Every structure is written in C-alpha cells, then in structure tokens.
Amino acid sequence: AIVKSVIEALGGRVTIESKESGTGFIVILPLTMAIVQALLSRVANQVFAFPFSQVDRLVRVPIADIKKAFDQEMAVVDGEDIPMIRLDERFSIEREKSGIFLSDEQMKEAKYQLKAELMIITKQEGASPMGIVVDEVLSQQNIVVKPLKGVLRQTKGFAGITLLGDGRPALILDVTTLI
C-alpha cells in the first residue's frame, strides 16, 4: 500500500494481476521518472535525445526526393510522402560558421549544396510517420529523464531533459507534441 501511494504520487500507477501461476505486479512510471534508451543527435550546436520508442528508422533522403506541398516540406521515402520538420527552424536555432552567423541567404545556399538530408523517421501510435531533420547522429545511450521546469515545461515538443557525460544538457524530444 505504501509503494502504491508513492508511485501514484509520482504520477504512475500499479496494477496487480492474479493468475493460476501466481501474482504479478505491473508498475508504470511517467516518462519523466524513467531511464530510456535514446538516440542522441545534433542540430547546429544543440544536442537532442529521441527516445527509441519514438524512432522508426534513420534515413538519408536525396535532395531530389524532397518537395514542398502547402508550405510543408515532404520527403519521399520508400514511395511514401513523409512530412519533414527542421528543428533548427522550429526552435530558432542559430547556426554559425567560423564564428560568423549565417544569413538566410547563406543558409539557402548551404542547403542547396547538400546532396541529402539526414532524417530520423518517427513512429507514433495512430499517427502518420514524420521525418525530423538532424545534422548528425552522435550515439545511442541510456539516459535519465529529468522533468522540465519553468518556461520549457509548457513548451510543446519536449518530454524532459538529460545531462550528457560531459555535463552538457540535452533536451529530450516528444515527437507526439512536436507537430
């Protein structure tokens, strides 16, 4: 009873299943109290963590397979149109090159010179896949999810934050609310 009340106070729940073979306890904790396996990726100088439960696959999409429809970029992957989200644009991440921030014109030129975009294709129960453009995939790691505080708590697209081995923070994305 004490364990159940503590878990419920944390926002989780406990269920008990009794069968002929014995009794089982199922403990469900919110994502903010979990250790999850994540894919760490970089966009400009920011590191983001994608929980594996929300990652379907990693693909390189040739620029020729990217089109625009109703102000939405779409990538054609295995014959399927997948909407793209650019995290640098979504979160207003400034890019710099040799200490000089790139202008919009320079960014368009840099994108034009790319041969392919690196995308993480997400999976969400009951929703269409979505492609999230990243600059680089760094590693996969087990991370400790810490809850967000302050302004970030109300910001859509984030599930929490984690500290990397070098002490830098990485925001954990929640693709279900990123749309």
mmCIF file of C-alpha atoms in Angstrom:
data_model
loop_
_atom_site.group_PDB
_atom_site.id
_atom_site.type_symbol
_atom_site.label_atom_id
_atom_site.label_comp_id
_atom_site.label_asym_id
_atom_site.label_seq_id
_atom_site.Cartn_x
_atom_site.Cartn_y
_atom_site.Cartn_z
ATOM 1 C CA ALA A 1 0.000 0.000 0.000
ATOM 2 C CA ILE A 2 2.859 2.385 0.766
ATOM 3 C CA VAL A 3 4.626 1.586 -2.513
ATOM 4 C CA LYS A 4 1.386 2.090 -4.445
ATOM 5 C CA SER A 5 0.734 5.504 -2.850
ATOM 6 C CA VAL A 6 4.312 6.660 -3.562
ATOM 7 C CA ILE A 7 4.109 5.566 -7.219
ATOM 8 C CA GLU A 8 0.726 7.240 -7.654
ATOM 9 C CA ALA A 9 2.098 10.420 -6.075
ATOM 10 C CA LEU A 10 4.779 10.405 -8.795
ATOM 11 C CA GLY A 11 2.080 10.185 -11.481
ATOM 12 C CA GLY A 12 2.431 6.464 -12.069
ATOM 13 C CA ARG A 13 0.191 3.513 -11.406
ATOM 14 C CA VAL A 14 0.390 -0.037 -10.103
ATOM 15 C CA THR A 15 -1.790 -2.888 -11.259
ATOM 16 C CA ILE A 16 -1.983 -6.360 -9.829
ATOM 17 C CA GLU A 17 -2.702 -9.385 -11.984
ATOM 18 C CA SER A 18 -3.523 -12.715 -10.402
ATOM 19 C CA LYS A 19 -3.414 -15.899 -12.421
ATOM 20 C CA GLU A 20 -3.264 -19.560 -11.567
ATOM 21 C CA SER A 21 0.506 -19.422 -11.975
ATOM 22 C CA GLY A 22 0.890 -16.581 -9.453
ATOM 23 C CA THR A 23 0.502 -12.864 -8.895
ATOM 24 C CA GLY A 24 2.240 -10.186 -10.940
ATOM 25 C CA PHE A 25 2.722 -6.501 -10.312
ATOM 26 C CA ILE A 26 2.914 -4.005 -13.160
ATOM 27 C CA VAL A 27 4.485 -0.667 -12.270
ATOM 28 C CA ILE A 28 4.085 2.146 -14.815
ATOM 29 C CA LEU A 29 6.037 5.350 -14.236
ATOM 30 C CA PRO A 30 5.736 8.543 -16.270
ATOM 31 C CA LEU A 31 8.496 9.233 -18.810
ATOM 32 C CA THR A 32 9.891 11.922 -16.510
ATOM 33 C CA MET A 33 10.846 9.246 -13.975
ATOM 34 C CA ALA A 34 12.443 6.809 -16.363
ATOM 35 C CA ILE A 35 15.708 5.663 -17.775
ATOM 36 C CA VAL A 36 15.191 5.279 -21.507
ATOM 37 C CA GLN A 37 17.294 4.258 -24.440
ATOM 38 C CA ALA A 38 17.701 7.244 -26.738
ATOM 39 C CA LEU A 39 19.281 8.286 -29.992
ATOM 40 C CA LEU A 40 21.412 11.395 -29.441
ATOM 41 C CA SER A 41 21.526 13.760 -32.409
ATOM 42 C CA ARG A 42 22.991 17.149 -33.121
ATOM 43 C CA VAL A 43 21.389 20.146 -34.821
ATOM 44 C CA ALA A 44 23.894 23.008 -35.118
ATOM 45 C CA ASN A 45 25.454 23.124 -31.646
ATOM 46 C CA GLN A 46 22.415 21.675 -29.825
ATOM 47 C CA VAL A 47 22.082 18.032 -28.779
ATOM 48 C CA PHE A 48 18.649 16.407 -28.767
ATOM 49 C CA ALA A 49 17.628 12.986 -27.482
ATOM 50 C CA PHE A 50 14.999 10.909 -29.283
ATOM 51 C CA PRO A 51 13.537 8.079 -27.162
ATOM 52 C CA PHE A 52 13.899 4.809 -29.095
ATOM 53 C CA SER A 53 10.204 4.155 -28.521
ATOM 54 C CA GLN A 54 9.510 7.035 -30.936
ATOM 55 C CA VAL A 55 12.163 6.212 -33.567
ATOM 56 C CA ASP A 56 11.320 4.008 -36.523
ATOM 57 C CA ARG A 57 14.444 4.381 -38.652
ATOM 58 C CA LEU A 58 17.236 6.645 -39.770
ATOM 59 C CA VAL A 59 17.462 7.577 -43.467
ATOM 60 C CA ARG A 60 19.356 9.839 -45.842
ATOM 61 C CA VAL A 61 16.952 11.467 -48.259
ATOM 62 C CA PRO A 62 18.366 12.771 -51.554
ATOM 63 C CA ILE A 63 17.536 16.441 -52.090
ATOM 64 C CA ALA A 64 15.783 15.428 -55.327
ATOM 65 C CA ASP A 65 13.279 13.443 -53.203
ATOM 66 C CA ILE A 66 12.232 16.498 -51.174
ATOM 67 C CA LYS A 67 9.280 18.564 -52.340
ATOM 68 C CA LYS A 68 7.045 21.264 -50.938
ATOM 69 C CA ALA A 69 3.271 20.958 -50.640
ATOM 70 C CA PHE A 70 1.112 23.619 -48.964
ATOM 71 C CA ASP A 71 4.129 25.227 -47.227
ATOM 72 C CA GLN A 72 5.179 21.832 -45.832
ATOM 73 C CA GLU A 73 8.352 20.078 -46.899
ATOM 74 C CA MET A 74 7.783 16.425 -47.745
ATOM 75 C CA ALA A 75 10.349 13.682 -48.256
ATOM 76 C CA VAL A 76 9.616 10.718 -50.468
ATOM 77 C CA VAL A 77 10.865 7.655 -48.578
ATOM 78 C CA ASP A 78 10.128 4.212 -49.993
ATOM 79 C CA GLY A 79 7.364 5.729 -52.116
ATOM 80 C CA GLU A 80 5.657 7.387 -49.134
ATOM 81 C CA ASP A 81 5.354 11.163 -48.612
ATOM 82 C CA ILE A 82 6.634 11.966 -45.130
ATOM 83 C CA PRO A 83 6.272 15.486 -43.664
ATOM 84 C CA MET A 84 9.586 16.983 -42.552
ATOM 85 C CA ILE A 85 10.360 19.082 -39.509
ATOM 86 C CA ARG A 86 13.586 21.063 -39.342
ATOM 87 C CA LEU A 87 14.475 21.502 -35.679
ATOM 88 C CA ASP A 88 16.718 24.489 -36.405
ATOM 89 C CA GLU A 89 13.722 26.330 -37.860
ATOM 90 C CA ARG A 90 11.179 25.034 -35.316
ATOM 91 C CA PHE A 91 13.250 26.111 -32.317
ATOM 92 C CA SER A 92 15.030 29.112 -33.932
ATOM 93 C CA ILE A 93 18.479 27.576 -33.520
ATOM 94 C CA GLU A 94 21.116 29.880 -34.939
ATOM 95 C CA ARG A 95 23.887 28.286 -36.942
ATOM 96 C CA GLU A 96 27.364 29.669 -37.063
ATOM 97 C CA LYS A 97 30.274 29.031 -39.345
ATOM 98 C CA SER A 98 33.779 30.069 -38.312
ATOM 99 C CA GLY A 99 32.331 32.327 -35.625
ATOM 100 C CA ILE A 100 30.105 34.209 -38.101
ATOM 101 C CA PHE A 101 26.356 33.603 -38.040
ATOM 102 C CA LEU A 102 24.947 32.580 -41.404
ATOM 103 C CA SER A 103 22.370 34.790 -43.084
ATOM 104 C CA ASP A 104 19.157 33.354 -44.524
ATOM 105 C CA GLU A 105 20.709 33.628 -47.995
ATOM 106 C CA GLN A 106 23.812 31.690 -46.892
ATOM 107 C CA MET A 107 21.608 29.040 -45.258
ATOM 108 C CA LYS A 108 19.650 28.571 -48.513
ATOM 109 C CA GLU A 109 22.944 28.220 -50.398
ATOM 110 C CA ALA A 110 24.269 25.692 -47.866
ATOM 111 C CA LYS A 111 21.055 23.638 -48.133
ATOM 112 C CA TYR A 112 21.310 23.790 -51.930
ATOM 113 C CA GLN A 113 24.825 22.329 -51.803
ATOM 114 C CA LEU A 114 23.681 19.352 -49.715
ATOM 115 C CA LYS A 115 23.239 16.102 -51.590
ATOM 116 C CA ALA A 116 20.980 14.506 -48.962
ATOM 117 C CA GLU A 117 19.235 15.269 -45.679
ATOM 118 C CA LEU A 118 19.683 13.036 -42.637
ATOM 119 C CA MET A 119 16.287 12.316 -41.119
ATOM 120 C CA ILE A 120 15.006 10.391 -38.162
ATOM 121 C CA ILE A 121 11.691 8.838 -39.138
ATOM 122 C CA THR A 122 9.426 8.710 -36.126
ATOM 123 C CA LYS A 123 6.660 6.345 -35.184
ATOM 124 C CA GLN A 124 3.634 7.256 -33.158
ATOM 125 C CA GLU A 125 0.700 5.052 -32.344
ATOM 126 C CA GLY A 126 -2.263 6.012 -34.529
ATOM 127 C CA ALA A 127 -0.365 8.766 -36.368
ATOM 128 C CA SER A 128 1.467 9.066 -39.651
ATOM 129 C CA PRO A 129 5.270 8.943 -39.641
ATOM 130 C CA MET A 130 7.193 12.208 -39.551
ATOM 131 C CA GLY A 131 10.768 12.996 -40.600
ATOM 132 C CA ILE A 132 12.900 15.104 -38.313
ATOM 133 C CA VAL A 133 15.976 16.595 -39.969
ATOM 134 C CA VAL A 134 19.211 16.422 -37.955
ATOM 135 C CA ASP A 135 22.803 17.307 -38.827
ATOM 136 C CA GLU A 136 24.408 14.282 -37.228
ATOM 137 C CA VAL A 137 23.583 11.212 -35.152
ATOM 138 C CA LEU A 138 26.022 11.082 -32.249
ATOM 139 C CA SER A 139 25.267 7.843 -30.395
ATOM 140 C CA GLN A 140 22.690 5.749 -28.658
ATOM 141 C CA GLN A 141 22.639 5.815 -24.866
ATOM 142 C CA ASN A 142 20.569 5.022 -21.848
ATOM 143 C CA ILE A 143 19.596 8.387 -20.402
ATOM 144 C CA VAL A 144 17.953 9.514 -17.198
ATOM 145 C CA VAL A 145 14.899 11.636 -17.925
ATOM 146 C CA LYS A 146 14.530 14.670 -15.694
ATOM 147 C CA PRO A 147 11.392 16.826 -15.728
ATOM 148 C CA LEU A 148 11.473 20.283 -17.259
ATOM 149 C CA LYS A 149 10.962 23.350 -15.138
ATOM 150 C CA GLY A 150 9.916 26.900 -15.842
ATOM 151 C CA VAL A 151 9.064 28.084 -19.364
ATOM 152 C CA LEU A 152 10.216 24.857 -21.051
ATOM 153 C CA ARG A 153 7.625 22.892 -19.104
ATOM 154 C CA GLN A 154 4.830 24.422 -21.205
ATOM 155 C CA THR A 155 6.750 24.225 -24.496
ATOM 156 C CA LYS A 156 5.384 21.639 -26.906
ATOM 157 C CA GLY A 157 7.831 19.114 -28.271
ATOM 158 C CA PHE A 158 9.872 18.405 -25.134
ATOM 159 C CA ALA A 159 9.475 15.432 -22.803
ATOM 160 C CA GLY A 160 12.285 16.296 -20.421
ATOM 161 C CA ILE A 161 15.983 16.923 -20.179
ATOM 162 C CA THR A 162 19.038 14.793 -19.521
ATOM 163 C CA LEU A 163 22.642 15.522 -18.676
ATOM 164 C CA LEU A 164 25.272 14.107 -21.001
ATOM 165 C CA GLY A 165 28.517 12.551 -19.803
ATOM 166 C CA ASP A 166 30.383 15.825 -20.376
ATOM 167 C CA GLY A 167 27.848 17.754 -18.248
ATOM 168 C CA ARG A 168 26.001 19.427 -21.149
ATOM 169 C CA PRO A 169 22.207 19.272 -21.129
ATOM 170 C CA ALA A 170 20.263 17.607 -23.947
ATOM 171 C CA LEU A 171 16.570 18.202 -24.471
ATOM 172 C CA ILE A 172 14.500 15.057 -24.894
ATOM 173 C CA LEU A 173 12.021 15.419 -27.734
ATOM 174 C CA ASP A 174 8.428 14.263 -27.547
ATOM 175 C CA VAL A 175 7.501 13.815 -31.195
ATOM 176 C CA THR A 176 3.822 13.366 -30.386
ATOM 177 C CA THR A 177 3.592 17.043 -29.356
ATOM 178 C CA LEU A 178 6.210 18.355 -31.814
ATOM 179 C CA ILE A 179 3.758 18.612 -34.712
#
